[in-house]
XYZ file of C-alpha atoms in Angstrom:
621
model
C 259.965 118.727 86.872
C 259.266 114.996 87.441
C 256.091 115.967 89.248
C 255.351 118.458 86.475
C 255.315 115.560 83.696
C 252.936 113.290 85.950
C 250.345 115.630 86.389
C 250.330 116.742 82.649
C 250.028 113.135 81.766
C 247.288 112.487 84.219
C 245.459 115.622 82.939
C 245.712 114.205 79.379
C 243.929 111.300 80.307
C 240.298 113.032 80.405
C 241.266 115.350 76.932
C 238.828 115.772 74.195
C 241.169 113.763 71.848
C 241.316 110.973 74.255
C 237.676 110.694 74.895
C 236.802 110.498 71.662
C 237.604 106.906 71.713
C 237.920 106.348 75.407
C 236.529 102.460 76.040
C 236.880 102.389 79.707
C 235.721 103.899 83.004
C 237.440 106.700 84.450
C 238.910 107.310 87.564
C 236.572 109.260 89.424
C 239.821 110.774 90.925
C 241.189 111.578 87.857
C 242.018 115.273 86.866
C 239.554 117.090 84.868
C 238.641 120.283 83.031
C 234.937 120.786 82.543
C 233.830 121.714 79.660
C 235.913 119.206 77.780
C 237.063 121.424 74.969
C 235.545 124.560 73.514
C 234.990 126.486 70.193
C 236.142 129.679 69.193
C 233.373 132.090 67.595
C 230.492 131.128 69.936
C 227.623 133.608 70.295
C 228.820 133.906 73.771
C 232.145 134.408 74.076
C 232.852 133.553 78.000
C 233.082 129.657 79.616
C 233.337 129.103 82.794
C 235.810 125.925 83.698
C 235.454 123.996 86.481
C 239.570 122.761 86.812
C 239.624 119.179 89.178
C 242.785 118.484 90.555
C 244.928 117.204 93.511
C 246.396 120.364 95.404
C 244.881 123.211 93.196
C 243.034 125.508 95.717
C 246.116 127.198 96.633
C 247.293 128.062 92.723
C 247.494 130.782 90.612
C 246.698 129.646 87.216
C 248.093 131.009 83.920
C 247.100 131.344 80.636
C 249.108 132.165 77.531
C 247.082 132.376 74.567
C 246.395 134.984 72.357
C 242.830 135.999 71.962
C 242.115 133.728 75.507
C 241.747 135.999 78.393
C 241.182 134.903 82.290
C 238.825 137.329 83.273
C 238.645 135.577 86.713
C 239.294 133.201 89.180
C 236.763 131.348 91.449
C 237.970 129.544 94.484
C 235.577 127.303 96.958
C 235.066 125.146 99.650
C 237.390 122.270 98.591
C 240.765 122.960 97.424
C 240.848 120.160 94.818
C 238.818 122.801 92.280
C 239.157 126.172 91.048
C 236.295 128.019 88.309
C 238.277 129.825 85.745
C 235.933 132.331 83.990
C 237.475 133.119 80.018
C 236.604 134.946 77.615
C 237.835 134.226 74.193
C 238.282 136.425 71.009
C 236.260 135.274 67.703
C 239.851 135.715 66.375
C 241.475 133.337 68.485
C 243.918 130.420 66.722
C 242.665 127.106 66.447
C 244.567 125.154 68.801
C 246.061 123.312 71.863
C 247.209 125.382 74.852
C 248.294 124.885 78.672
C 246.653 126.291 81.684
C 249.330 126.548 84.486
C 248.840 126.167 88.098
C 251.834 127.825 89.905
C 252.511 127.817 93.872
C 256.064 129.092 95.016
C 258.042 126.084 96.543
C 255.845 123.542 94.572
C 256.163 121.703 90.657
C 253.743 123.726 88.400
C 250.701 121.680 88.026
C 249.777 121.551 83.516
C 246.923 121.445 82.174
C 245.867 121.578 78.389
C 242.963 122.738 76.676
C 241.919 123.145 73.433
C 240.096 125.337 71.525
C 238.513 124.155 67.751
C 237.154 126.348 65.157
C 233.258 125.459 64.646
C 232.604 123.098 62.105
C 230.370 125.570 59.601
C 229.421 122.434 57.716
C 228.067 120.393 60.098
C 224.508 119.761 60.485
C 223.486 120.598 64.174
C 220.527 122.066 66.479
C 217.984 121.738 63.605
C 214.895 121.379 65.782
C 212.128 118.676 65.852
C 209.031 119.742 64.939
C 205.663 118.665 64.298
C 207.285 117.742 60.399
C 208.345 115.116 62.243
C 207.774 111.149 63.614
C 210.261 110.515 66.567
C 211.029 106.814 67.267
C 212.366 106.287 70.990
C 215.329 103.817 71.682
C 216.550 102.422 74.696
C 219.831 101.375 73.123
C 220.685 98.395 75.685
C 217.657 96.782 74.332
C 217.554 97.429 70.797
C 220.284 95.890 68.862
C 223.905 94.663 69.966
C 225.875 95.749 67.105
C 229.568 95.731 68.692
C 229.460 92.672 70.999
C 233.179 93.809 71.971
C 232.023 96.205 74.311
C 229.111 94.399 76.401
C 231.378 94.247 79.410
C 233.898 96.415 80.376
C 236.034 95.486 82.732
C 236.738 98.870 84.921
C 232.721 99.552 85.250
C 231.525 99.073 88.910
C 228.944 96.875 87.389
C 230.189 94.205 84.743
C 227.334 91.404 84.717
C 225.110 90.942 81.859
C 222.331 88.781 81.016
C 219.781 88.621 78.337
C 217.266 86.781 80.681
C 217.157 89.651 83.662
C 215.298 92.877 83.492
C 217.767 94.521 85.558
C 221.108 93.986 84.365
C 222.575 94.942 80.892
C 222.056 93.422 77.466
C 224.634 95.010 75.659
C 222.434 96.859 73.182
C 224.414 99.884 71.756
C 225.273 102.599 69.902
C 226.674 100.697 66.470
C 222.680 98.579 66.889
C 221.095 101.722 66.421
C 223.296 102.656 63.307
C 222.868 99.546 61.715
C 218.854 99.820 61.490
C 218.605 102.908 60.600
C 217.717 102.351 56.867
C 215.268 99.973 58.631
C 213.531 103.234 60.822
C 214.083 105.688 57.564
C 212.116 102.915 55.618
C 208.823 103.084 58.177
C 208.996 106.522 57.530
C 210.899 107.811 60.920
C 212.740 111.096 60.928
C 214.091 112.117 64.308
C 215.869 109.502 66.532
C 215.618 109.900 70.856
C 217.925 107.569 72.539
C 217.514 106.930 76.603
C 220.532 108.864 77.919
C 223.601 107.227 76.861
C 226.356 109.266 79.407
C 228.092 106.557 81.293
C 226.119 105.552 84.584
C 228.738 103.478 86.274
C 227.119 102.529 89.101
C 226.752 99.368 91.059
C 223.428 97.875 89.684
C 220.540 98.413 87.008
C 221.971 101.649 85.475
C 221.254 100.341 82.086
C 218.249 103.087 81.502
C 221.076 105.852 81.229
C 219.397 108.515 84.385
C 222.201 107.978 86.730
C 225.765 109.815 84.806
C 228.541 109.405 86.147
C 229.963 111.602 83.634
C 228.844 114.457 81.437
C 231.351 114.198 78.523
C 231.483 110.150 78.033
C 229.213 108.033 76.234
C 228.864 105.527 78.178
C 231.798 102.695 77.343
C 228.789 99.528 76.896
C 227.658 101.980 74.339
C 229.890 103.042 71.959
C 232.356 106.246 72.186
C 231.974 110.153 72.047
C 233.322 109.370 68.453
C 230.602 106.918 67.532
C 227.817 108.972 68.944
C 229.027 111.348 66.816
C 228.390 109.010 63.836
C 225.122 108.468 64.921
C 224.195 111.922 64.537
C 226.467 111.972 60.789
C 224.348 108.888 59.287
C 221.037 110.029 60.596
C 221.771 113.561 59.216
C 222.987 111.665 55.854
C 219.399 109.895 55.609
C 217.416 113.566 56.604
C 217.244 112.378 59.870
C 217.679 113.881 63.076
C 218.949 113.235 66.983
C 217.344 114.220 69.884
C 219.752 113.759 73.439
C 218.190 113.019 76.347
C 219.675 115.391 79.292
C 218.627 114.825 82.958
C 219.098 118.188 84.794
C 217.871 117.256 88.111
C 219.893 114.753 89.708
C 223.660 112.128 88.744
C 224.469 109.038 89.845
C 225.812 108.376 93.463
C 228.691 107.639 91.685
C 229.276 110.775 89.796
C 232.728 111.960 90.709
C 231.227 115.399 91.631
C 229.237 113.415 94.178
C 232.490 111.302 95.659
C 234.512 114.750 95.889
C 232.213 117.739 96.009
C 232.913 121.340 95.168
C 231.476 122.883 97.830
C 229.005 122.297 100.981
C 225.764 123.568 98.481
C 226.568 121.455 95.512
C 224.096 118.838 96.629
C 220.510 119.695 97.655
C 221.340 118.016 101.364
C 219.286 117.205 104.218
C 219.896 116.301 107.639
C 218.329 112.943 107.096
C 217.351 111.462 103.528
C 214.512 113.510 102.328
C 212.434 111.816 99.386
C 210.465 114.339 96.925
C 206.826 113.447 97.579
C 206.078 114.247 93.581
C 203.721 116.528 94.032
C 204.078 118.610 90.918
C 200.737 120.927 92.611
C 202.490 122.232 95.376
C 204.758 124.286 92.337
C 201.466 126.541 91.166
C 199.159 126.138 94.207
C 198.254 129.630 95.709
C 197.666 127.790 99.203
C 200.977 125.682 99.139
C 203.449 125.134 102.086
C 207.039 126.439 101.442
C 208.422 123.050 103.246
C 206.101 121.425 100.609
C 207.449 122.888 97.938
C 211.246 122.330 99.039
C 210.083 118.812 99.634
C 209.127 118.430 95.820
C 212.026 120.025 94.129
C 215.238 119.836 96.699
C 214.271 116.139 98.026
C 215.548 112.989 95.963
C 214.195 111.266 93.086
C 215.620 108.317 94.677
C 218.472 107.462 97.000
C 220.599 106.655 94.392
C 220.154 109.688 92.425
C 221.731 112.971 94.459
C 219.261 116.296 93.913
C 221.820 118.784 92.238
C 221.508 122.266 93.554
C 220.665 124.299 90.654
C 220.917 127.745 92.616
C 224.222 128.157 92.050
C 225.692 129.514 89.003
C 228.886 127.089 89.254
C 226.145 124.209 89.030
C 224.404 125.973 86.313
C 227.612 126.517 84.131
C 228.562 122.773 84.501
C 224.797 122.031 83.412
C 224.208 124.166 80.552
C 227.381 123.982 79.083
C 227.688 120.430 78.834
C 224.358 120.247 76.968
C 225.895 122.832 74.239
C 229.122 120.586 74.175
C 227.263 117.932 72.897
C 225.482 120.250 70.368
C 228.616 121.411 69.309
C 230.610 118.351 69.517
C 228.007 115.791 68.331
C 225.406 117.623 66.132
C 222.129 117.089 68.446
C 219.217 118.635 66.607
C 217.571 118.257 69.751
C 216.923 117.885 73.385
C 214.218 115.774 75.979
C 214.961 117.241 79.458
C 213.954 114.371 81.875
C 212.045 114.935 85.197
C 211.158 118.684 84.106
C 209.097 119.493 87.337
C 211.403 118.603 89.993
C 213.868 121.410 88.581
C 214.710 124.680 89.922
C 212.377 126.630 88.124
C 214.210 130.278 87.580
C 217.422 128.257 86.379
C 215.521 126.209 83.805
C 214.003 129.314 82.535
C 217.462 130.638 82.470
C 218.328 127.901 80.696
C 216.377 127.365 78.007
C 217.074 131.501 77.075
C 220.636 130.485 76.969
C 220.491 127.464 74.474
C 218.043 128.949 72.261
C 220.266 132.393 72.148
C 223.044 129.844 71.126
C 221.182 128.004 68.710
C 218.059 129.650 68.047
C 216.702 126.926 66.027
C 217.278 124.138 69.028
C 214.402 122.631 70.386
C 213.460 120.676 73.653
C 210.840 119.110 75.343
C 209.924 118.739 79.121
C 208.830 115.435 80.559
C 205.644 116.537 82.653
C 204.042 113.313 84.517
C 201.512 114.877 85.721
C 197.266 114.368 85.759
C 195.439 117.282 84.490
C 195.992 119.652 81.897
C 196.523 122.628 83.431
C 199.000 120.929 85.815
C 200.693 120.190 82.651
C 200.065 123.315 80.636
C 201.457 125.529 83.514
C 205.380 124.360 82.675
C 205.174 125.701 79.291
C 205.681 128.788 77.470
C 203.491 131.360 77.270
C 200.688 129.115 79.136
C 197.548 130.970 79.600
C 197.216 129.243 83.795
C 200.992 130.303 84.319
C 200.524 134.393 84.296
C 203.232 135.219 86.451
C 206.438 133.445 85.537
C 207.463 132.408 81.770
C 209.109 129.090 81.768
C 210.512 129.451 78.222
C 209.987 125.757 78.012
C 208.733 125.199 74.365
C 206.690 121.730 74.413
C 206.204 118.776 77.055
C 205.622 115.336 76.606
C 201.925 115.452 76.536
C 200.636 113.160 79.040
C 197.535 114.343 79.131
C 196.459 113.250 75.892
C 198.527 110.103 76.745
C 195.946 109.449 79.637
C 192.803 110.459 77.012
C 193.669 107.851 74.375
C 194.094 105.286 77.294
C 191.077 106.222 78.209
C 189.237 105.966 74.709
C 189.489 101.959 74.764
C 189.352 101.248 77.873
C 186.274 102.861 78.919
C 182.853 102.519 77.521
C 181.579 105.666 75.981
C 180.069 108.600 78.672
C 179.635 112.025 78.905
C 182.957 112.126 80.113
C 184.224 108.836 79.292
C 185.987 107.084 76.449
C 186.424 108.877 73.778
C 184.642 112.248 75.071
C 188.052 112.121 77.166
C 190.030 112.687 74.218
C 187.996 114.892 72.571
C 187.995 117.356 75.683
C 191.344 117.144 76.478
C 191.707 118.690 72.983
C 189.285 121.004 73.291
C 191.271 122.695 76.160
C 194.367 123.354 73.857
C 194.152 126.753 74.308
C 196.088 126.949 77.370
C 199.220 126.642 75.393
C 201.174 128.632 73.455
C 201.536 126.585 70.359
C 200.199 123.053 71.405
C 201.328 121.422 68.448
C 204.550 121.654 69.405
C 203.545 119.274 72.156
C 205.338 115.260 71.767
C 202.147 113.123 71.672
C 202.690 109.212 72.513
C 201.215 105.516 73.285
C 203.884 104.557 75.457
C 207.186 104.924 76.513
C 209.950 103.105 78.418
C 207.717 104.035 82.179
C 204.822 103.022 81.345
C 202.656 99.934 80.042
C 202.643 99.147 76.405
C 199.541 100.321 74.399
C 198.575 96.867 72.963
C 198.570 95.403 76.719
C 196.526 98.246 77.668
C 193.646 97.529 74.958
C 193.681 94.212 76.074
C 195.879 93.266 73.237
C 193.209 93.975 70.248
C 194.943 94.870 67.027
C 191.722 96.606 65.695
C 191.541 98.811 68.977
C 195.986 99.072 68.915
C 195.765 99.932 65.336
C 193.314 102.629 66.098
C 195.420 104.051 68.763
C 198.232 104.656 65.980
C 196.112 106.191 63.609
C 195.358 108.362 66.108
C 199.095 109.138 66.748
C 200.266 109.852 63.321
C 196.798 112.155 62.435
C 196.263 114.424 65.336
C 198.174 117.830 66.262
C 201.946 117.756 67.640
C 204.904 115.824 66.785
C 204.317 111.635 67.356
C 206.480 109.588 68.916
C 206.551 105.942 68.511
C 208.356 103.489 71.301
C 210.747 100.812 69.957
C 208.933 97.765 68.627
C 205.404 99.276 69.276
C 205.307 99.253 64.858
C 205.587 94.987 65.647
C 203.482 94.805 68.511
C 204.998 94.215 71.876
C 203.504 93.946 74.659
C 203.646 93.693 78.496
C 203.036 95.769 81.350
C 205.434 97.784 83.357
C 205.635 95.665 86.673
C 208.156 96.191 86.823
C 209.746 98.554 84.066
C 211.944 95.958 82.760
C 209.092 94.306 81.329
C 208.555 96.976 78.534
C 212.006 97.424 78.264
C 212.667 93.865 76.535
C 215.101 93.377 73.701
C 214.066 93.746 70.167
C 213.994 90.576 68.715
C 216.724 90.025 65.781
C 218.738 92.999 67.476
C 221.799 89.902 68.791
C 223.258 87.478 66.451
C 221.538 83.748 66.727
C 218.072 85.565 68.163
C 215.545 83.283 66.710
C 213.475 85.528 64.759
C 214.621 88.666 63.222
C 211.687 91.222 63.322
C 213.465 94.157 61.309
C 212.477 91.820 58.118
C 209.442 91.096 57.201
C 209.969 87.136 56.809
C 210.522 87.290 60.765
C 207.264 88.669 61.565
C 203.937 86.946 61.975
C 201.113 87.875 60.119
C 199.673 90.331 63.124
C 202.960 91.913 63.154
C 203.466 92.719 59.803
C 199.894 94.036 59.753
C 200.843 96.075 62.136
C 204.180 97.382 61.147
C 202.944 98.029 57.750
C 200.175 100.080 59.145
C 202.481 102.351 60.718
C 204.697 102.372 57.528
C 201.888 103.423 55.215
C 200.374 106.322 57.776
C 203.861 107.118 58.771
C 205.109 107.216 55.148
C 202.085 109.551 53.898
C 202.245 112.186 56.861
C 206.363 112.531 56.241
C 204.803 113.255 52.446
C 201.671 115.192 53.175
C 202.038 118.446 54.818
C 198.725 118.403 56.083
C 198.766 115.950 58.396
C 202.051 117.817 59.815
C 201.410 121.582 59.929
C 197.793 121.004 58.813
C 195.018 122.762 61.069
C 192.974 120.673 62.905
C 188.614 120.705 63.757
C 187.612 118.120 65.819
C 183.046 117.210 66.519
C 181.628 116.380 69.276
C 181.661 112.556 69.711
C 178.390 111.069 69.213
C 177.425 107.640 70.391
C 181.027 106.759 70.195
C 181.898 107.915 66.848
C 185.020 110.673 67.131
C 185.607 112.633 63.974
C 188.190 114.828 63.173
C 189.753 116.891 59.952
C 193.116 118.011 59.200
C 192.990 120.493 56.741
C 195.294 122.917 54.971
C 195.062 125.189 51.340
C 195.752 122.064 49.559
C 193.991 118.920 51.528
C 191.435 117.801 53.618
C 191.824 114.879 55.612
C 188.921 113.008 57.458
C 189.204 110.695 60.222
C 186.560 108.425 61.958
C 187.191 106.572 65.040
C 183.957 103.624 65.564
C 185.150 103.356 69.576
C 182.288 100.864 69.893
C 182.005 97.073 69.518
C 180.318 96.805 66.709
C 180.402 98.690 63.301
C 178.403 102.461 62.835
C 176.790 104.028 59.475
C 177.361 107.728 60.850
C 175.782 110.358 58.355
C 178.160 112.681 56.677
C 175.565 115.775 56.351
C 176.751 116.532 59.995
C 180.220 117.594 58.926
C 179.455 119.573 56.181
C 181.622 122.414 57.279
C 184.582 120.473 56.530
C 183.456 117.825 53.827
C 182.290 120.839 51.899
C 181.828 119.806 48.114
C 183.611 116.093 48.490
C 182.138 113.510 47.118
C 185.122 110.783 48.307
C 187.860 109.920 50.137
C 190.811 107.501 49.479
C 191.895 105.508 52.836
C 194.985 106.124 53.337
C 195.748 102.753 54.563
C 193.759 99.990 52.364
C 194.168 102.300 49.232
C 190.475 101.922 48.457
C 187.499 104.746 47.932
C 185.039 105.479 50.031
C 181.773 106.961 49.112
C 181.215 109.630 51.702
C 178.307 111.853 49.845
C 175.401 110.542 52.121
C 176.616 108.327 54.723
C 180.328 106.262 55.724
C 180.009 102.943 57.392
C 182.593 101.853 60.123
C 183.683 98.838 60.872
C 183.628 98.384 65.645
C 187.287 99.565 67.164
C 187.988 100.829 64.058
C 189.844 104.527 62.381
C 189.766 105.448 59.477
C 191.310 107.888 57.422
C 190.355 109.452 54.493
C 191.521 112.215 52.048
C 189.150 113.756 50.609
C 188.302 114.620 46.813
């Protein structure tokens, strides 16, 4: 009985309760039940547990709860697990109950688990849509609002220093809560955090892709509890949360990867085998099979272990931790990280089973890729991807990332500058619903926008007109709405902290008596577009008709039953009269237009003059 009393303990350790305010690293040898905890009344009634423990293999477990029943019993290659398939009764009791491991001659090995009636009331799995302005956080660099937690003393990694782009900063969890009247005041409505699952690894971890753990916030951060709070006060203010989930790969230092299931829960080589990124060898009709293994079974990056997503124990402890934290949390929505280099029937699979859980959840692929049909083929419905249905909704649309780059930074061509955007566009109708697509600047990977433009406001400023007028859901990278700059060599460079996010920073730049003149020119440009698309359904469900760009002037209309908006990009040096008789189809009977921005009218009946590097935008009356 002694033994009995130490394992229940131990067991107790890694319960929901206990997580919800766990503030340290956990054993990686510590017992486990995965999921966490469960609900009673889910759409699907089965779970599949995945049961760690010392000396389990060789156990018959028991369950004695009414309404719970254990269908049946999964045992592998190492004897340390066991898969316990239930299925549970929508009339099941609320409750606490222990799952008993029993061998003849040996101290029963107890486990509890609990089960929790769904919380009707709580706001979850809204969706983000193209209603929406998303503002992306990477909370170790945005504000330190609990400087109790910056080191913790169990993590494998427990330096931290302002001055280094590798190691922490001790941004969290409570920094994000505290501006959020701040974001809700520029006119932001959906929040996307940088995973924040613990990564305890050795070294530079701070990004969030490298878990350790599946149902821990990660203890720098905050807790499962205050993540939870997160997603309370955004829902409070109309706001939302979208959780970034990496299906493809852990950290080294997962405790799946330091004691492993079976042979097959890795995608293992003989020798380390890199993925070669090739996202073409997925839909080329001439591909190699050893190419194609290559790009979806090799690494990211040594320190990141490919997860074998063939196997339906794999895909269980996937998918169901991603509902857990819908459940649990209140997510209103998910960014799936490295989309190509997944297994692509299981994502498929997956996507069918969150949406038949919450058919109002929506996600978004990261697709890296160059070309839009190399894009276009990982989404739903795509008109190049005949043959296989992804069920992937929306991606992170990088090829209108590479257009707008390509706008100010190139002078004006048949196929250059601004023609780039235009066409990109233009070839929307590969997708299913393209405005559903996340359009961007920049993001934590890649250069800042105003470093791009070589740092002109006029061109920068044009860029997030751009952003908060064209077709999908805009999303804004911390601190891009005051202007920072720098260029990602390496990442850590446009990754820096937010400044006035740590107590005795020397400027505070979430108040406008911080800022410098360019800043707050800047930030309240963003406010005042931001502000009027969260008020003006047009420039959110709005159709859109874009001209052909001549001599470097780009127009385009957003239009609906009740408003016409005009915009005119001048991509050139110097300012442009352009004629208005040319876009008669959409100015119609207008006479005017207010800018949206300055507040002033503009005459538009003959002719609209443009000042160089310069958008406008206009609604018409």
């Amino acid at each position: 009985m002694k033994l009995t009393k130490i394992f229940a303990v131990a067991a107790l350790v890694l319960s929901g309760a206990n997580l919800t305010h766990a503030q340290e690293m956990l054993a990686s040898d510590a017992p486990r039940i995965a999921p966490l905890s469960w609900w009673i009344g889910m759409n699907n009634p089965t779970v599949q547990l995945m049961v760690f423990h010392k000396d389990l293999g060789n156990r018959t477990p028991k369950i004695n709860h009414k309404g719970v029943e254990l269908e049946k019993v999964h045992r592998v290659d190492n004897s340390n697990y066991l898969f316990l398939d239930l299925k549970i009764d929508p009339k099941t009791k609320a409750g606490e109950f222990n799952i008993v491991f029993s061998e003849q001659g040996k101290s029963d090995i107890v486990m509890p688990y609990t089960l929790a009636a769904r919380d009707v009331k709580q706001k979850k799995a809204q969706g983000v849509t193209n209603e929406d302005f998303i503002y992306l956080i990477m909370p170790d660099r945005f504000a330190n609002g609990d400087p109790s937690n910056d080191v913790v003393k169990s993590a494998r990694e427990t330096a931290m220093n302002r001055d280094s782009l590798y190691y922490r900063h001790g941004g969290d969890i409570q920094g994000v809560i505290n501006q959020l009247d701040y974001l809700k005041d520029m006119g932001v409505t959906a929040v996307w955090l940088n995973p924040v699952l613990t990564n305890d690894m050795e070294k530079a971890s701070y990004h969030g892709y490298a878990a350790t753990e599946f149902y821990q916030i990660d203890p720098r951060l905050g807790t499962n509890d205050l993540y939870r709070k997160l997603a309370d006060e955004l829902h409070k203010r109309d706001m939302k949360l979208i959780q970034d989930l990496v299906h493809n790969h852990v950290g080294a230092e997962h405790w799946t990867v330091k004691e492993q299931p079976y042979k097959d829960w890795l995608n293992n080589w003989d020798e380390y085998t890199n993925t070669t990124y090739k996202d073409q060898v997925l839909f080329d009709p001439y591909a190699a099979q050893s190419d194609k293994r290559k790009m979806t079974d090799g690494w990211f990056v040594p320190s990141m272990p490919d997860l074998n997503q063939r196997t339906e124990f794999m895909q269980n402890y996937i998918t169901q931790s991603h509902i857990w934290w819908i459940e649990y949390a209140g997510v209103d929505g998910f960014r799936l990280d490295t989309y190509a280099y997944n297994d692509a029937d299981y994502m498929a699979k997956w996507a069918q089973d969150i949406t038949a859980e919450y058919p109002s959840m929506t996600y978004f692929g990261e697709t890296w890729v160059h070309g839009i049909a190399n894009q276009a083929v990982f989404t739903e419905g795509s008109t190049v991807n005949q043959h296989f249905d992804t069920h992937l909704q929306a991606v992170t649309d990088f090829q209108t990332y590479h257009a707008i780059n390509k706008t100010f930074t190139e002078p004006f061509g048949w196929t250059e500058g601004v023609n780039a955007l235009y066409s990109t566009l233009a070839n929307d109708y590969v997708y299913k619903d393209p405005t559903r697509n996340v359009v961007f600047l920049d993001n934590h990977d890649v250069s800042r926008f105003l470093s791009i433009v070589g740092e002109d406001i006029n061109k920068y400023k044009s860029g997030l007109t751009w952003l908060l007028t064209t077709r999908g859901i805009p999303q804004l990278y911390y601190g891009a709405e005051i202007a920072m700059k720098n260029f990602a060599d390496p990442d850590g460079k446009v990754r820096e902290d937010f400044p006035g996010g740590w107590a005795g920073d020397k400027q505070n730049k979430f108040r406008s008596e911080g800022r410098n003149d360019v800043e707050n020119e800047v930030f309240d440009h963003v406010k005042k577009l931001a502000t009027y698309r969260k008020d003006n359904a047009v420039l959110q469900t709005g159709k859109l008709m874009q001209f052909v760009p001549e001599d470097g002037i780009y127009v385009y209309f957003r239009y609906d039953d009740q408003k016409t908006i005009m915009v005119i990009m001048n991509t050139n040096e110097g300012e442009k009269t352009i004629k208005t008789e040319r876009f008669a189809e959409r100015v119609q009977k207008y006479t005017s237009g207010l800018d949206v921005v300055a507040g002033n009218e503009v005459d538009i009946k003959d002719q609209v003059t443009v000042p160089g590097f310069t958008a406008i935008t206009l609604e018409l009356r």
